[in-house]
Amino acid sequence: MSADLPHPQRQPRRRAVQSRRRGGRAAARRLGSNRDLFPVMGDMETVPRHGERRDLAPCNTLHFRPEGALVGDAAFFSRGEECHIFYLSNRLDTPPRLPRCQLDHAVSTDLLHWEGLPPALLPGDPGAPDDDGIGGPTIVQDGEAYQMFYAGTNPQVIYRARSDDLVAWEKDDPLKPVIAPDPRWYVPHDAPVEDPYLLTAWRDPFLFYDDAGEQYVMLTTARLNHGPLWERGCVAWTVSKDLKSWQVKPPLYSPGIGAALEVTEIFKMGERYYLVFCHGETNTTRYRIAERLEGPYRRPADDILLPNYMYAPRTAVMRGERYLIPWVADRIGGTDDYQPEWGGEGYAWGGALGTPQHIRTLPDGGIGLFYPQLVDRLAGEALLDPNLLAQTRAGRGVWKGVSGKLSASSDQGLARSMLATGGGDFILSCEVTVKRGAAAGLILRGSATGEAGYFLRLEPDAGVVALWRYPRPWVVSRPLAMKITPDLDYNRPMELKVLLHRHVLDTYLNDRLVISRAVHDYKEGRFGFFVEDAEAEFAALAASELRE
């Protein structure tokens, strides 16, 4: 398919956009919340307050968010010491959020501090091919200038814009499709379907140069033109020698595991190629491995990189290191246990920029996400040190603090011990050994008694690391996040790291990411420890304020 493609016909929008925007569907009714059913919170001593919606407030540090708007699907482009982010955005209206986005622009020199720049692209005027909104972009340098390829939203085809400085962009004039799905393999962009956005996918372009093939390669989210309707999602690829003439090829990867494999990307580390994509049905980010660009791509034993609602990540390269950065989905109700309807999660499309997770290769040839040491530059005043372990206040169990260590045991259920020190945004590390039993771990942003807060639970009997909000909801109770860790030896000292900034909580075990979750109810509180029918030891405690 070349730049001489005829302009496609627009499909009527017959129903609300779903797919990755499914979390933003309007709730027909709200069931009584757990606080209505079990109003224990008001009876507690020094319970952290919910406060204002800090997650919606503007932020230029780490979890970037522009004022009055949100961060959606993005593309990163490195130039010298700068990293530019081009991201879909619209205003903070009431969900569900319509897909008519503009493309905004910001720049950073460290992936920690972001400076907003003028919008890169706006939706076209009424009647223009892209008047329905701008879709996800990808950028490439072309000599002294730059080219951007971006998706239309209705119809889904690829358009182009150009810039001399990455700031001022001009769309092709006249604006015509550069690449569209080839009907030999893919559902045509003008197919008469009920939901054009989901069922005629040709979006999320990702462009890179293939040195071995001496060609540009563009990946797109696509759908096969055959097979079970909800299993047609595939990764399409299109090649070009000159960024002008394009050849659409048969699917690069078509596993039959979902309606669409979204926000795809390929990068090479060592001698292997890694294909990253979002799986809409589970709202997770997954990956595959291949020895050659052409594949075949195989599934690793643990293929999940990011959990649900840390969505649509792209990689950014900073000083030779690669980071995976998603957006953090907004919570419609602004609380941890909000349930708009049975089965509904209460999330919306888009939110704040997520934590830059460091990508490293594993001994088995896979990749993992690890603690980003660049975040240490945000560390401020010390909040905790090992000497405080001897100053905990315990109500149950056996607790003994000596020489920078805290030993704890309980054979009669849950026992906790709280520190007088607290914090809201912080970087924390602690060495934990669970010698036996059901669970042990940390309390974050806790109340004075430890009855309320976020409990980070290491559960050796179950083989999981889990994050719970206490008090746990009555009737319907489940962890906020959980990671299965079958090969972890809990009886050996483990380094637990927590990065908690605003509403984004990341947990690392022996430096590797195990939990990434948005939390809303508790904005600040005390630090504490707990054991539950277990014996554990805590040591090497340290925490610093995270500065904006």
XYZ file of C-alpha atoms in Angstrom:
548
model
C 0.000 0.000 0.000
C 1.450 3.378 -0.995
C 0.714 7.019 -0.361
C -1.592 7.048 -3.399
C -4.335 5.220 -1.519
C -7.839 6.610 -2.094
C -9.433 8.252 0.893
C -11.460 5.661 2.814
C -15.096 6.030 3.770
C -15.979 6.641 7.385
C -17.956 4.049 9.291
C -20.928 5.097 11.425
C -20.201 4.896 15.131
C -22.851 2.394 16.149
C -21.931 1.879 19.761
C -19.649 3.205 22.453
C -15.977 2.531 22.054
C -14.871 -0.365 24.205
C -11.683 -2.450 23.933
C -9.089 -0.704 26.113
C -11.641 2.022 26.855
C -13.986 -0.565 28.296
C -13.243 0.563 31.847
C -14.799 3.922 31.067
C -18.281 2.664 30.327
C -20.987 4.479 32.189
C -22.394 2.734 35.204
C -26.113 2.170 35.079
C -26.246 2.217 38.833
C -23.944 2.074 41.787
C -24.425 -0.662 44.312
C -24.093 0.215 47.968
C -20.421 0.558 48.802
C -18.638 -1.544 51.380
C -18.524 1.479 53.652
C -22.313 1.569 53.610
C -22.484 -2.117 54.502
C -19.697 -2.119 57.071
C -19.015 1.398 58.387
C -16.084 0.587 60.645
C -13.834 3.331 59.360
C -15.401 6.061 61.438
C -14.802 4.113 64.628
C -11.039 3.901 64.185
C -8.358 5.985 65.783
C -6.422 8.339 63.501
C -7.598 6.893 60.222
C -5.848 8.509 57.220
C -8.316 10.710 55.369
C -9.323 10.228 51.758
C -8.791 13.896 51.023
C -8.936 15.478 47.574
C -8.348 13.675 44.304
C -4.584 14.061 44.238
C -4.414 11.496 41.445
C -6.148 14.016 39.150
C -3.934 16.951 40.131
C -1.261 18.164 37.693
C 2.204 16.720 38.209
C 5.509 17.307 36.412
C 7.586 14.846 38.445
C 7.758 11.102 37.743
C 4.035 10.414 37.253
C 3.479 13.212 34.791
C 0.023 14.649 34.295
C -0.871 17.934 32.555
C -3.209 20.355 34.245
C -6.859 19.568 33.599
C -6.107 16.704 31.225
C -4.891 13.136 31.055
C -2.124 11.042 29.502
C -3.194 8.326 27.083
C -1.327 6.199 24.546
C 2.131 7.608 23.900
C 5.273 7.399 21.804
C 8.754 8.262 23.054
C 11.492 9.699 20.872
C 15.074 10.263 22.051
C 17.196 13.097 20.664
C 20.548 13.678 22.295
C 19.979 14.047 26.037
C 16.260 14.659 25.553
C 13.373 12.225 25.622
C 10.194 13.503 23.993
C 6.778 12.064 24.749
C 3.902 12.479 22.296
C 0.722 11.369 24.011
C -2.991 11.219 23.308
C -4.878 13.535 25.607
C -8.243 15.096 26.237
C -9.804 17.028 29.040
C -10.964 15.550 32.329
C -14.585 15.080 31.439
C -16.926 12.589 33.071
C -16.216 9.023 31.886
C -16.799 7.361 29.556
C -14.193 9.438 27.768
C -14.732 9.907 24.082
C -11.866 8.919 21.817
C -11.577 12.347 20.136
C -8.069 13.071 21.384
C -5.412 15.564 20.445
C -1.706 14.752 20.464
C 0.152 16.602 23.214
C 3.881 16.887 23.710
C 6.353 17.100 26.621
C 10.112 16.659 27.053
C 12.434 15.346 29.767
C 16.163 14.900 30.256
C 15.862 12.227 32.967
C 12.394 10.560 32.666
C 11.643 12.131 36.051
C 10.877 15.777 35.325
C 8.654 16.734 32.391
C 8.134 20.077 30.681
C 5.037 20.593 28.599
C 5.396 21.816 25.003
C 2.762 23.045 22.528
C 0.348 20.390 21.224
C 1.803 18.433 18.323
C -1.435 17.631 16.439
C -5.068 18.606 16.805
C -8.074 16.801 15.336
C -8.971 18.034 11.868
C -11.702 20.534 11.141
C -15.192 19.135 10.505
C -15.115 17.103 7.331
C -11.372 16.451 7.461
C -10.195 12.800 7.371
C -9.028 12.955 11.008
C -11.790 15.142 12.469
C -12.813 12.217 14.690
C -9.566 12.467 16.679
C -5.878 11.657 16.570
C -4.752 8.071 17.172
C -1.484 6.693 18.483
C 1.723 8.015 16.825
C 5.232 6.844 16.001
C 8.156 9.128 15.062
C 11.303 8.638 12.985
C 14.142 10.947 11.968
C 14.427 11.462 8.217
C 17.647 13.307 7.440
C 17.485 16.660 9.217
C 13.716 16.461 9.608
C 11.212 14.157 11.306
C 8.233 12.163 10.154
C 5.304 11.134 12.316
C 2.904 8.378 11.361
C -0.336 8.394 13.310
C -3.580 6.455 13.280
C -6.950 7.778 12.343
C -9.762 6.657 14.599
C -12.668 6.441 12.142
C -11.655 5.007 9.754
C -8.513 3.345 11.101
C -5.731 4.036 8.615
C -2.263 5.548 8.965
C -1.671 9.241 8.196
C 1.532 11.282 8.172
C 2.872 14.598 9.477
C 6.293 16.275 9.225
C 8.431 18.548 11.396
C 11.809 20.261 11.272
C 12.209 20.594 15.043
C 9.877 18.039 16.759
C 7.700 20.934 17.967
C 5.808 22.360 14.993
C 4.124 19.637 12.908
C 2.344 19.837 9.575
C 0.021 17.118 8.313
C 0.191 15.981 4.708
C -1.841 18.307 2.514
C -4.053 16.903 1.207
C -4.292 14.412 4.065
C -4.544 10.893 2.654
C -3.887 7.420 4.055
C -0.288 6.267 3.820
C -0.985 2.673 4.885
C -4.244 0.740 5.163
C -4.983 -2.950 5.854
C -4.546 -5.322 2.927
C -7.808 -7.270 2.540
C -5.908 -10.383 1.474
C -5.123 -10.997 5.153
C -6.833 -8.336 7.251
C -10.312 -6.960 7.865
C -10.694 -3.936 5.532
C -10.895 -0.526 7.151
C -14.315 0.085 5.593
C -15.883 -3.279 6.511
C -19.561 -2.900 7.574
C -19.275 -4.022 11.182
C -21.136 -3.191 14.376
C -18.151 -1.715 16.226
C -15.693 -0.147 13.723
C -13.120 0.720 16.385
C -12.709 -2.817 17.667
C -13.595 -4.924 14.648
C -11.650 -3.051 11.943
C -8.407 -2.536 13.863
C -5.498 -0.795 12.114
C -3.945 1.424 14.756
C -1.087 1.853 17.266
C 1.724 2.155 14.669
C 5.277 1.466 15.838
C 8.135 2.209 13.442
C 11.765 1.092 13.649
C 14.696 0.453 11.322
C 15.717 -3.138 10.669
C 19.487 -3.084 10.132
C 19.642 -6.683 8.877
C 16.938 -6.137 6.275
C 17.990 -2.544 5.522
C 14.380 -1.444 5.711
C 11.892 0.365 7.904
C 9.357 -1.829 9.652
C 6.020 -0.588 10.974
C 3.900 -2.702 13.320
C 0.164 -2.100 13.650
C -2.677 -3.528 15.681
C -4.754 -5.500 13.170
C -7.430 -8.182 12.758
C -7.454 -11.242 10.527
C -10.207 -11.439 7.918
C -11.090 -14.988 8.966
C -11.490 -17.159 12.052
C -13.573 -16.856 15.230
C -14.715 -13.246 15.562
C -13.171 -12.578 18.983
C -9.888 -14.373 18.245
C -8.738 -12.484 15.158
C -6.378 -10.072 16.866
C -2.905 -10.105 15.285
C 0.248 -8.049 14.762
C 0.581 -6.729 11.216
C 3.827 -5.485 9.740
C 4.558 -3.234 6.783
C 8.003 -2.540 5.290
C 9.556 0.306 3.322
C 12.981 1.234 1.984
C 12.320 4.968 1.786
C 9.346 5.838 4.049
C 7.339 6.514 0.867
C 6.393 3.190 -0.691
C 5.044 0.592 1.734
C 4.462 -3.150 1.399
C 1.894 -4.691 3.735
C 2.933 -8.223 4.643
C 1.078 -11.238 6.101
C 0.669 -11.203 9.905
C 3.853 -11.299 11.946
C 2.057 -12.873 14.914
C -1.509 -14.213 15.106
C -1.971 -16.384 18.226
C -5.784 -16.418 18.367
C -5.897 -15.215 21.985
C -8.008 -12.084 21.697
C -9.932 -9.561 19.643
C -6.933 -7.223 19.337
C -3.267 -7.205 20.346
C -2.789 -3.527 21.076
C 0.119 -1.066 21.349
C 2.667 -3.484 19.912
C 6.425 -2.893 19.904
C 9.540 -4.839 18.955
C 13.046 -4.218 20.265
C 16.262 -6.206 20.248
C 18.353 -6.923 23.352
C 21.399 -9.100 22.921
C 20.703 -11.593 20.153
C 16.935 -11.853 20.652
C 13.878 -9.922 19.534
C 11.134 -9.106 22.014
C 7.557 -8.423 20.944
C 5.519 -6.509 23.540
C 1.751 -6.092 23.273
C -1.345 -5.338 25.332
C -3.974 -8.047 25.790
C -7.328 -6.317 26.036
C -9.284 -9.223 27.492
C -7.066 -9.349 30.589
C -5.926 -5.706 30.419
C -2.320 -6.824 30.825
C 0.954 -6.207 28.985
C 2.661 -9.366 27.705
C 5.653 -10.307 25.592
C 7.042 -12.936 23.208
C 10.595 -13.935 22.170
C 12.135 -14.745 18.783
C 15.590 -15.418 17.384
C 14.722 -13.600 14.142
C 12.648 -10.526 13.405
C 10.352 -12.614 11.221
C 9.713 -15.026 14.100
C 8.420 -17.431 15.121
C 7.607 -15.685 18.404
C 7.254 -17.965 21.413
C 5.638 -17.435 24.779
C 7.909 -17.460 27.869
C 6.805 -19.223 31.046
C 5.884 -15.907 32.709
C 4.759 -13.628 29.891
C 3.093 -10.828 31.901
C 5.175 -7.667 32.204
C 2.558 -5.292 33.635
C -0.723 -6.019 35.433
C -4.142 -4.672 34.577
C -4.747 -0.937 34.394
C -1.061 -0.183 33.874
C -1.772 -0.051 30.176
C -0.508 0.870 26.700
C 3.217 1.083 27.571
C 5.965 2.105 25.196
C 9.695 1.876 25.779
C 11.949 4.877 26.227
C 15.745 4.838 26.056
C 17.673 7.054 28.449
C 21.495 6.965 28.582
C 21.643 3.529 27.002
C 19.052 1.910 29.273
C 15.567 0.887 28.151
C 12.459 1.533 30.269
C 8.850 0.416 29.865
C 6.397 3.222 30.669
C 2.587 2.763 30.724
C -0.232 5.053 31.666
C -1.994 4.517 34.999
C -5.745 4.244 34.531
C -7.922 6.737 36.392
C -10.335 5.315 38.931
C -13.825 6.665 38.244
C -14.922 6.815 41.876
C -11.525 7.785 43.263
C -11.561 4.990 45.877
C -10.052 1.526 46.138
C -13.302 -0.412 46.488
C -15.583 1.488 44.122
C -17.922 -0.914 42.295
C -20.128 0.767 39.680
C -21.826 -2.509 38.797
C -21.346 -6.211 39.365
C -18.241 -7.181 37.433
C -17.290 -3.580 36.740
C -13.877 -2.327 37.792
C -14.619 1.398 37.714
C -11.609 2.366 35.595
C -11.406 4.823 32.718
C -9.170 5.110 29.664
C -6.061 7.195 30.300
C -4.729 8.815 33.455
C -1.212 9.691 34.630
C 2.108 8.569 33.200
C 3.351 5.417 34.907
C 6.674 4.554 36.509
C 9.591 3.972 34.090
C 10.322 0.291 34.776
C 13.859 -0.799 33.910
C 13.973 -3.640 31.344
C 16.677 -6.272 31.819
C 17.289 -9.652 30.259
C 16.940 -12.800 32.362
C 19.226 -15.879 32.441
C 16.600 -17.948 30.589
C 16.504 -15.502 27.672
C 13.376 -13.662 28.753
C 13.040 -10.114 30.044
C 11.856 -8.668 33.336
C 11.071 -5.283 34.847
C 13.340 -4.054 37.613
C 13.657 -1.161 40.038
C 14.616 2.028 38.138
C 17.628 3.373 39.992
C 17.185 6.746 38.327
C 14.273 7.323 40.740
C 16.790 7.503 43.608
C 17.563 11.028 42.439
C 14.206 12.036 43.890
C 15.112 10.816 47.384
C 14.897 13.546 49.996
C 14.857 13.623 53.784
C 15.340 10.289 55.549
C 12.163 8.988 57.181
C 13.334 5.634 58.569
C 16.524 3.892 59.607
C 17.291 0.479 61.205
C 17.481 1.938 64.718
C 13.735 2.613 64.644
C 13.044 -1.131 64.574
C 13.512 -1.192 68.345
C 10.832 1.502 68.807
C 7.773 -0.273 67.432
C 4.541 -0.453 69.432
C 2.930 -3.885 69.425
C -0.425 -5.008 70.768
C -0.236 -8.769 70.111
C 2.359 -11.382 69.373
C 6.004 -11.527 70.414
C 8.181 -8.661 69.152
C 11.863 -8.062 69.826
C 13.944 -5.269 68.332
C 17.710 -5.320 68.750
C 20.797 -4.327 66.728
C 18.843 -2.966 63.782
C 16.618 -6.043 63.491
C 13.047 -6.773 64.455
C 11.918 -10.336 65.186
C 8.200 -11.103 65.318
C 5.991 -14.141 65.789
C 2.338 -14.938 66.330
C 0.590 -18.289 66.661
C -2.834 -16.727 67.238
C -3.668 -14.903 64.027
C -2.714 -11.351 63.089
C -0.257 -9.296 65.126
C 1.076 -5.899 64.111
C 3.550 -3.335 65.352
C 3.474 0.327 64.336
C 6.116 3.009 64.219
C 5.439 6.572 65.308
C 6.936 7.719 62.006
C 4.882 8.045 58.844
C 4.952 9.306 55.307
C 2.950 9.852 52.151
C 5.339 9.727 49.187
C 8.506 7.722 49.777
C 11.123 5.230 48.623
C 11.422 2.371 51.116
C 13.606 -0.698 51.414
C 13.556 -3.489 53.992
C 15.066 -6.940 54.291
C 12.387 -9.505 55.163
C 12.713 -13.162 56.110
C 9.566 -15.227 56.657
C 10.802 -18.219 58.632
C 7.436 -19.984 58.732
C 3.708 -19.418 58.587
C 0.900 -17.823 56.623
C 1.987 -14.219 56.027
C 4.240 -11.361 57.083
C 5.019 -7.964 55.677
C 4.739 -4.191 55.829
C 1.947 -1.719 56.588
C 2.048 1.444 54.483
C 0.145 4.684 55.084
C -1.360 3.030 58.136
C -3.481 4.357 60.975
C -1.971 4.735 64.448
C -3.257 1.306 65.476
C -2.555 -0.363 62.142
C -6.193 -1.282 61.643
C -6.282 0.709 58.391
C -3.662 0.989 55.693
C -2.093 -0.887 52.798
C -0.759 -4.300 53.795
C 2.032 -5.704 51.649
C 1.781 -9.425 52.365
C 4.430 -12.080 51.725
C 2.567 -15.402 51.870
C 4.943 -18.391 51.680
C 2.265 -21.069 52.129
C 0.327 -19.702 49.146
C 3.445 -18.687 47.222
C 2.220 -15.153 46.508
C 3.004 -11.512 47.175
C -0.231 -9.559 47.638
C -1.351 -6.000 48.318
C -4.466 -5.558 50.451
C -6.339 -2.520 51.653
C -7.350 -2.834 55.328
C -9.927 -2.999 56.669
C -10.845 -5.568 54.052
C -14.291 -5.104 52.489
C -17.138 -7.081 53.929
C -18.771 -9.789 51.747
C -16.616 -9.168 48.656
C -12.928 -9.208 49.568
C -9.923 -9.611 47.288
C -6.401 -8.223 47.088
C -5.783 -5.011 45.192
C -2.941 -6.822 43.427
C -1.232 -10.202 43.613
C 1.818 -11.880 42.089
C 2.421 -15.636 42.166
C 6.019 -16.429 43.156
C 6.347 -20.238 43.129
C 10.166 -20.326 42.991
C 10.846 -17.797 45.734
C 12.546 -19.008 48.915
C 10.806 -17.000 51.641
C 13.049 -18.499 54.323
C 16.008 -16.517 53.014
C 16.424 -12.743 53.412
C 14.617 -10.878 50.643
C 15.037 -7.220 49.796
C 11.655 -5.534 49.580
C 11.493 -2.119 47.900
C 8.462 0.138 47.706
C 8.083 3.202 45.527
C 4.946 5.104 46.521
C 4.223 8.436 44.869
C 0.807 10.048 44.910
C -1.500 7.179 43.921
C 1.036 4.873 42.246
C 2.508 2.051 44.326
C 5.286 -0.143 42.905
C 6.760 -3.083 44.819
C 10.007 -4.864 44.004
C 11.277 -8.121 45.460
C 15.021 -8.633 45.099
C 14.916 -5.660 42.715
C 12.312 -7.191 40.351
C 8.840 -5.685 39.961
C 6.110 -7.819 41.529
C 3.244 -5.333 42.063
C 2.275 -2.116 40.308
C -1.030 -0.639 41.366
C -2.942 2.611 41.755
C -4.136 3.208 45.333
C -6.560 5.933 46.346
C -8.020 5.732 49.846
C -4.999 6.540 52.015
C -2.856 9.544 51.160
C -0.460 9.320 54.121
C 0.006 7.398 57.340
C 2.409 5.453 59.516
C 4.799 2.623 58.773
C 4.271 -0.738 60.430
C 4.942 -4.476 60.358
C 2.759 -7.530 60.801
C 2.848 -11.296 61.072
C -0.121 -13.606 60.693
C 0.311 -17.093 62.162
C 3.945 -16.708 61.224
C 7.472 -15.935 62.353
C 9.506 -13.299 60.522
C 12.488 -10.996 60.787
C 12.816 -7.452 59.477
C 16.180 -5.715 58.969
C 18.057 -3.052 56.947
C 15.083 -0.687 57.129
C 15.422 2.585 55.249
C 13.014 5.111 53.744
C 13.345 8.561 52.247
C 10.806 11.142 51.292
C 10.139 11.257 47.549
C 10.458 14.871 46.457
C 8.524 16.483 43.637
